[in-house]
Coordinates of C-alpha atoms in Angstrom, one line a residue:
M15 CA 10.8 23.8 3.1
M16 CA 11.6 20.4 1.7
S17 CA 10.2 19.5 -1.7
I18 CA 10.5 16.5 -4.0
N19 CA 11.9 17.7 -7.3
P20 CA 12.1 14.8 -9.9
S21 CA 14.4 17.0 -12.0
E22 CA 17.1 16.8 -9.4
P23 CA 19.5 13.8 -10.0
R24 CA 19.4 11.1 -7.3
P25 CA 22.2 8.6 -6.5
V26 CA 21.8 5.2 -8.0
A27 CA 19.7 2.9 -5.9
K28 CA 19.0 5.6 -3.4
R29 CA 16.3 4.4 -1.0
Y30 CA 15.3 7.8 0.4
L31 CA 15.3 11.5 -0.4
P32 CA 17.2 13.8 1.9
N33 CA 15.0 15.6 4.3
K34 CA 16.1 19.3 4.4
A35 CA 12.9 20.7 5.8
T36 CA 13.1 23.8 7.9
T37 CA 9.4 24.5 8.0
L38 CA 6.8 21.8 8.6
L39 CA 4.0 21.3 6.0
K40 CA 0.4 21.1 7.2
L41 CA -2.3 18.8 5.9
D42 CA -5.5 20.3 4.5
D43 CA -8.2 17.6 5.3
P44 CA -7.3 14.0 6.1
K45 CA -11.0 13.0 5.9
A46 CA -11.0 14.1 2.3
Y47 CA -8.0 11.9 1.6
V48 CA -9.7 8.9 3.3
I49 CA -12.7 9.4 0.9
Q50 CA -10.4 9.8 -2.1
S51 CA -8.5 6.6 -1.3
V52 CA -11.5 4.3 -0.6
T53 CA -13.4 5.7 -3.6
R54 CA -10.4 4.8 -5.8
I55 CA -10.4 1.3 -4.5
I56 CA -14.2 0.8 -5.1
L57 CA -14.1 2.2 -8.6
E58 CA -10.8 0.6 -9.8
C59 CA -10.9 -2.6 -7.8
P60 CA -14.6 -3.3 -7.1
P61 CA -15.8 -6.3 -5.1
K62 CA -16.4 -8.6 -8.0
L63 CA -14.7 -11.5 -9.8
P64 CA -12.5 -11.8 -11.7
W65 CA -10.5 -9.9 -9.2
A66 CA -8.8 -6.8 -10.5
S67 CA -5.4 -7.1 -8.7
P68 CA -4.1 -10.7 -8.4
F69 CA -0.8 -10.7 -6.6
R70 CA 1.8 -12.8 -8.4
G71 CA -1.1 -14.9 -9.7
Q72 CA -2.7 -15.3 -6.3
I73 CA -6.0 -13.7 -5.3
Y74 CA -6.3 -14.7 -1.6
R75 CA -3.5 -13.7 0.8
G76 CA -5.4 -12.8 4.0
L77 CA -4.8 -9.4 5.4
F78 CA -1.7 -8.9 3.3
V79 CA -3.2 -8.5 -0.2
G80 CA -6.4 -9.3 -1.9
P81 CA -10.1 -8.8 -1.2
T82 CA -9.9 -9.7 2.5
S83 CA -7.2 -7.2 3.0
I84 CA -9.5 -4.5 1.6
A85 CA -12.4 -5.8 3.6
Y86 CA -10.4 -5.2 6.8
L87 CA -10.0 -1.5 6.0
F88 CA -13.8 -1.2 5.7
L89 CA -14.3 -3.1 8.9
S90 CA -12.1 -0.7 10.8
L91 CA -13.8 2.3 9.0
S92 CA -17.2 0.9 10.0
A93 CA -16.2 0.8 13.7
R94 CA -15.1 4.5 13.7
H95 CA -17.2 6.2 11.0
S96 CA -20.2 3.9 10.5
D97 CA -22.4 6.5 8.8
L98 CA -19.8 7.6 6.3
E99 CA -21.2 6.9 2.8
I100 CA -19.0 6.1 -0.1
E101 CA -20.4 5.4 -3.6
G102 CA -23.8 4.8 -2.1
K103 CA -22.9 2.4 0.6
R104 CA -21.6 2.5 4.2
P105 CA -18.4 0.9 5.3
A106 CA -20.0 -2.2 6.8
E107 CA -21.7 -2.9 3.5
W108 CA -18.5 -2.6 1.6
C109 CA -16.7 -4.8 4.1
K110 CA -19.3 -7.6 3.5
A111 CA -19.1 -7.2 -0.2
Y112 CA -15.3 -7.7 -0.2
L113 CA -15.6 -10.7 2.0
E114 CA -17.9 -12.5 -0.4
L115 CA -15.5 -13.1 -3.3
G116 CA -14.8 -16.8 -3.0
Q117 CA -12.9 -16.8 0.3
D118 CA -15.1 -19.7 1.4
S119 CA -13.4 -21.8 -1.3
V120 CA -10.0 -21.6 0.4
P121 CA -9.5 -24.4 2.8
L122 CA -7.1 -24.3 5.7
V123 CA -5.3 -27.4 4.6
T124 CA -3.8 -25.7 1.6
E125 CA -2.2 -23.1 3.9
K126 CA -1.0 -25.4 6.7
E127 CA 2.5 -24.0 6.4
T128 CA 1.3 -20.5 7.4
C129 CA -0.7 -19.4 10.3
G130 CA -0.2 -15.6 10.3
I131 CA -2.0 -12.6 8.7
T132 CA -1.4 -14.0 5.2
N133 CA -3.5 -17.1 5.9
E134 CA -6.8 -16.6 4.0
Y135 CA -8.8 -19.2 5.9
L136 CA -7.9 -17.7 9.3
A137 CA -8.2 -14.0 8.2
S138 CA -11.5 -14.2 6.3
N139 CA -13.2 -16.3 9.0
A140 CA -11.9 -13.8 11.6
L141 CA -13.3 -10.8 9.7
K142 CA -16.6 -12.6 9.2
A143 CA -16.8 -13.3 12.9
C144 CA -16.4 -9.6 13.5
I145 CA -18.6 -8.0 10.9
Y146 CA -21.4 -10.6 11.3
Q147 CA -21.0 -11.1 15.1
S148 CA -20.7 -14.8 14.2
E149 CA -19.5 -17.2 16.9
S150 CA -19.4 -20.0 14.4
H151 CA -16.8 -18.2 12.2
A152 CA -14.8 -17.4 15.3
T153 CA -14.9 -21.0 16.4
R154 CA -13.5 -22.1 13.0
V155 CA -10.5 -19.8 13.7
L156 CA -10.1 -21.1 17.2
D157 CA -10.3 -24.8 16.1
A158 CA -7.8 -24.2 13.4
L159 CA -5.3 -22.6 15.7
R160 CA -5.7 -25.3 18.3
T161 CA -4.7 -28.0 15.8
L162 CA -1.9 -26.2 13.8
E163 CA 0.2 -28.3 11.4
A164 CA 2.6 -25.5 10.7
D165 CA 6.3 -25.8 11.4
P166 CA 6.9 -25.1 15.1
T167 CA 9.5 -22.5 14.1
H168 CA 6.9 -20.4 12.2
C169 CA 6.5 -17.7 14.9
E170 CA 6.6 -14.4 13.0
W171 CA 3.8 -12.0 12.2
M172 CA 3.4 -12.4 8.5
N173 CA 3.2 -16.1 8.2
G174 CA 3.5 -17.5 11.7
R175 CA 1.9 -17.8 15.1
A176 CA 2.4 -14.1 16.0
G177 CA 0.0 -13.2 13.2
G178 CA -2.4 -15.7 14.6
L179 CA -2.3 -13.8 17.9
Y180 CA -3.2 -10.6 16.1
L181 CA -6.3 -12.3 14.6
L182 CA -7.3 -13.6 18.0
R183 CA -7.0 -10.1 19.5
L184 CA -9.2 -8.7 16.7
M185 CA -11.9 -11.3 17.4
R186 CA -11.6 -10.6 21.2
K187 CA -12.3 -6.9 20.6
W188 CA -15.4 -7.5 18.4
L189 CA -16.8 -10.5 20.3
P190 CA -16.2 -9.7 23.9
D191 CA -18.5 -12.6 25.1
M192 CA -15.9 -15.0 23.7
T193 CA -13.0 -13.5 25.6
A194 CA -12.4 -16.4 27.9
E195 CA -12.4 -19.0 25.0
I196 CA -10.2 -16.8 22.9
N197 CA -7.7 -16.2 25.7
V198 CA -7.2 -19.9 26.1
V199 CA -6.0 -20.2 22.5
I200 CA -3.9 -17.0 22.9
K201 CA -2.0 -18.7 25.8
F202 CA -1.7 -21.9 23.8
L203 CA 0.0 -20.0 20.9
I204 CA 2.3 -18.0 23.2
E205 CA 3.4 -21.1 25.0
A206 CA 4.3 -22.6 21.6
I207 CA 6.2 -19.5 20.5
I208 CA 8.4 -18.8 23.5
P209 CA 10.4 -22.0 23.5
Q210 CA 11.4 -21.4 19.9
Q211 CA 13.8 -18.6 20.8
P212 CA 15.9 -17.4 19.1
W213 CA 13.1 -16.9 16.6
V214 CA 14.1 -17.5 13.0
W215 CA 12.4 -17.3 9.6
S216 CA 13.7 -19.1 6.6
G217 CA 16.8 -20.0 8.6
R218 CA 17.7 -16.4 9.5
Q219 CA 17.1 -14.5 12.7
Y220 CA 15.3 -11.3 11.6
L221 CA 14.8 -8.5 14.0
G222 CA 12.0 -6.3 12.6
T223 CA 8.2 -6.3 12.7
V224 CA 7.2 -8.5 9.8
H225 CA 9.4 -11.5 10.1
G226 CA 11.4 -10.8 13.2
E227 CA 11.8 -10.7 17.0
I228 CA 10.3 -7.3 17.8
G229 CA 7.2 -8.2 15.8
I230 CA 6.8 -11.5 17.7
L231 CA 7.5 -9.9 21.1
T232 CA 5.0 -7.1 20.4
Q233 CA 2.2 -9.5 19.4
I234 CA 2.8 -11.6 22.5
I235 CA 2.7 -8.6 24.9
L236 CA -0.3 -7.0 23.3
S237 CA -2.2 -10.3 23.5
D238 CA -1.2 -11.1 27.1
P239 CA 0.8 -8.5 29.0
S240 CA 1.4 -11.0 31.8
Y241 CA 4.3 -12.4 29.7
A242 CA 6.3 -9.2 29.9
P243 CA 8.5 -10.3 32.8
R244 CA 9.5 -13.4 30.8
L245 CA 10.4 -11.3 27.8
E246 CA 12.2 -8.4 29.5
A247 CA 15.6 -9.7 28.8
K248 CA 14.7 -10.2 25.1
L249 CA 13.5 -6.6 24.8
L250 CA 16.7 -5.4 26.5
S251 CA 18.8 -7.3 24.0
L252 CA 16.9 -5.8 21.1
L253 CA 17.3 -2.3 22.5
N254 CA 21.0 -2.9 22.7
L255 CA 21.2 -3.7 19.0
Q256 CA 20.1 -0.1 18.0
D257 CA 23.1 1.6 16.2
A258 CA 24.5 5.0 16.9
E259 CA 22.3 6.5 14.1
G260 CA 19.1 5.1 15.6
N261 CA 18.4 2.2 13.2
W262 CA 18.3 -1.6 13.7
P263 CA 19.7 -4.1 11.3
V264 CA 17.5 -6.4 9.3
I265 CA 19.4 -9.4 10.7
E266 CA 21.8 -9.1 13.6
G267 CA 25.2 -8.3 12.2
K268 CA 23.8 -7.5 8.8
D269 CA 22.9 -3.9 8.2
I270 CA 21.2 -3.2 4.9
G271 CA 20.2 0.3 5.9
L272 CA 16.5 -0.2 5.6
V273 CA 14.3 2.5 7.4
Q274 CA 10.8 1.3 7.0
F275 CA 8.0 -0.4 8.9
C276 CA 8.9 -4.0 8.0
H277 CA 12.7 -3.7 8.7
G278 CA 14.3 -0.9 10.7
A279 CA 13.6 2.0 13.1
P280 CA 10.0 2.9 12.1
G281 CA 8.6 -0.5 13.0
F282 CA 10.7 -0.7 16.1
V283 CA 9.5 2.8 17.2
C284 CA 5.8 1.9 16.8
S285 CA 6.4 -1.4 18.5
L286 CA 8.1 0.2 21.5
L287 CA 5.3 2.8 21.8
A288 CA 2.8 0.0 22.0
I289 CA 4.5 -2.1 24.6
R290 CA 6.3 0.6 26.7
P291 CA 3.7 0.5 29.5
Y292 CA 4.3 -3.1 30.2
F293 CA 8.1 -2.7 30.9
P294 CA 8.3 -0.1 33.6
S295 CA 12.0 -0.9 34.5
L296 CA 13.0 -0.4 30.9
Q297 CA 11.0 2.8 30.1
E298 CA 14.0 5.1 30.3
K299 CA 15.9 3.0 27.7
V300 CA 12.8 2.6 25.6
D301 CA 12.2 6.4 25.5
A302 CA 15.8 6.9 24.5
A303 CA 15.5 4.3 21.7
I304 CA 12.2 5.9 20.5
A305 CA 13.8 9.3 20.3
L306 CA 16.8 8.1 18.4
G307 CA 14.6 5.9 16.1
R308 CA 12.4 8.9 15.3
K309 CA 15.5 10.9 14.5
I310 CA 16.7 8.5 11.8
T311 CA 13.2 8.1 10.5
W312 CA 12.9 11.9 10.1
E313 CA 16.3 12.0 8.3
K314 CA 16.1 8.9 6.1
G315 CA 12.4 8.0 6.0
I316 CA 11.2 9.8 2.9
L317 CA 11.4 6.7 0.8
T318 CA 11.6 6.5 -3.0
K319 CA 9.3 3.5 -3.0
E320 CA 5.7 4.1 -3.8
P321 CA 4.2 5.6 -0.6
N322 CA 2.5 2.8 1.3
F323 CA 2.2 1.4 4.8
C324 CA 4.7 -1.5 4.7
H325 CA 7.8 0.1 3.1
G326 CA 6.9 3.7 2.2
I327 CA 6.3 7.2 3.6
H328 CA 2.9 6.4 5.1
G329 CA 4.2 3.7 7.4
N330 CA 7.2 5.7 8.4
A331 CA 5.0 8.7 9.2
L332 CA 3.3 6.7 11.9
A333 CA 6.5 6.4 13.8
L334 CA 6.9 10.2 14.1
D335 CA 5.3 12.7 16.4
A336 CA 2.2 14.5 15.2
A337 CA 3.8 17.5 13.6
Q338 CA 6.5 15.6 11.8
R339 CA 4.0 12.9 10.8
E340 CA 1.8 15.5 9.2
H341 CA 4.8 16.9 7.2
F342 CA 5.7 13.4 5.9
L343 CA 2.1 12.8 4.8
C344 CA 2.0 16.1 2.9
L345 CA 4.5 14.5 0.6
A346 CA 2.3 11.5 0.0
T347 CA -1.2 12.8 -0.5
P348 CA -3.3 11.0 -3.3
Q349 CA -2.2 13.7 -5.8
K350 CA 1.4 13.5 -4.8
V351 CA 1.5 9.7 -5.1
Q352 CA -0.1 9.8 -8.6
Q353 CA 2.3 12.6 -9.7
G354 CA 5.3 10.9 -8.2
I355 CA 4.7 7.6 -9.9
A356 CA 4.1 9.3 -13.2
D357 CA 7.3 11.4 -13.1
G358 CA 9.5 8.7 -11.6
T359 CA 10.0 10.2 -8.2
F360 CA 8.4 7.0 -6.7
K361 CA 9.0 3.5 -7.8
K362 CA 5.6 1.8 -8.4
D363 CA 4.8 -1.2 -6.1
E364 CA 3.5 -4.6 -7.0
D365 CA 0.0 -4.4 -5.7
P366 CA -1.8 -1.0 -6.0
Y367 CA -4.9 -1.7 -3.8
S368 CA -4.0 -3.8 -0.8
T369 CA -3.4 -2.9 2.8
L370 CA 0.3 -3.4 3.3
W371 CA 1.5 -2.3 -0.2
G372 CA -1.3 -0.2 -1.7
E373 CA -4.3 2.1 -1.5
A374 CA -6.1 0.4 1.4
G375 CA -3.0 1.0 3.6
R376 CA -2.8 4.6 2.6
A377 CA -6.5 5.0 3.4
W378 CA -6.0 3.4 6.8
V379 CA -3.2 5.8 7.6
W380 CA -5.3 8.8 6.6
M381 CA -8.0 7.4 8.9
E382 CA -5.5 7.3 11.8
V383 CA -4.6 10.9 11.2
W384 CA -8.3 12.0 10.8
D385 CA -9.0 10.3 14.2
G386 CA -6.0 11.9 15.9
E387 CA -4.3 8.6 16.6
E388 CA -0.5 8.4 17.2
G389 CA 1.8 5.5 16.5
R390 CA -0.8 2.7 15.9
L391 CA 0.1 0.4 13.1
P392 CA -2.7 -1.2 11.0
I393 CA -3.0 -5.0 11.4
Y394 CA -0.2 -4.8 14.0
S395 CA -0.8 -2.6 17.0
D396 CA -4.3 -1.1 16.4
V397 CA -5.9 -3.8 18.6

């Protein structure tokens, strides 16, 4: 049985702990971990100003960090467990509370360089459209995405048009009567993205989920599967970049050895699981890539960074099959995270409460396990 022992010396700058497990650990109660995580958020980072956790001096960063990021956790929780009561309120009430913290003061014009999940104007209006069933808020998002001033090369998920596609899918799920109108804007964005190949961010051709090609491709296919034939060659080229160990480089030709959701095999595996049905002629190659990607995630995915969704154990766990995922998460329960940060096993992250880097992301992963979901990534492939 593998254990994390902080008294054992680790190599300098080691990104992961060796996985020597021979017996798989079993979780006690994922529902209890959901409740622990969301309770911690509410008590330590309540929905009030001044905000308890500004990220690098910024409060509003869409679904990435900040109150809107936390609101999205509660929106998803409200859809699955609407009657769950936490600190006297149900998830929908908490969602609304975290959406009323000054987001209306953030204009689109100040964020014209970004149009992805970090755009506060787009993200907060999209969530309000969902939770309030508000067509007027949805229309704000549609109008903004129709008249984008962002750089045409901004195509990635975090700050670019692929992130806009995710927000449109989210609204399409919650406001089905607006499907036709939303689909028009989805096609508009996709037709703007495809000619920009090879997709680059900050002058470099990233490959992973957050800034790179598999992330953009996945958002296009999940938004409109009819584009699969046009992107089959792209997917094949990405599959061919997987190395013998099972990982993908951050940038083609530049292997930094990252094994995490944002860069490397875990994000690729979850992307491939999501889009596999739409590429029937490549399914054999996709299955082989998933198997090899899971192998390196199992071997090198117990990261020394604070467990989280973006670049920690929680995100990596979602790439594994059910039994191995459960084992990984046993190493990152709320108690294990707290203990690991205190004793130096884990390196503390910059934002303790958000979805990608903090407690909201951990709570979301616990919700996925509680609900028996496999391979779905929050804010990425869950819709």
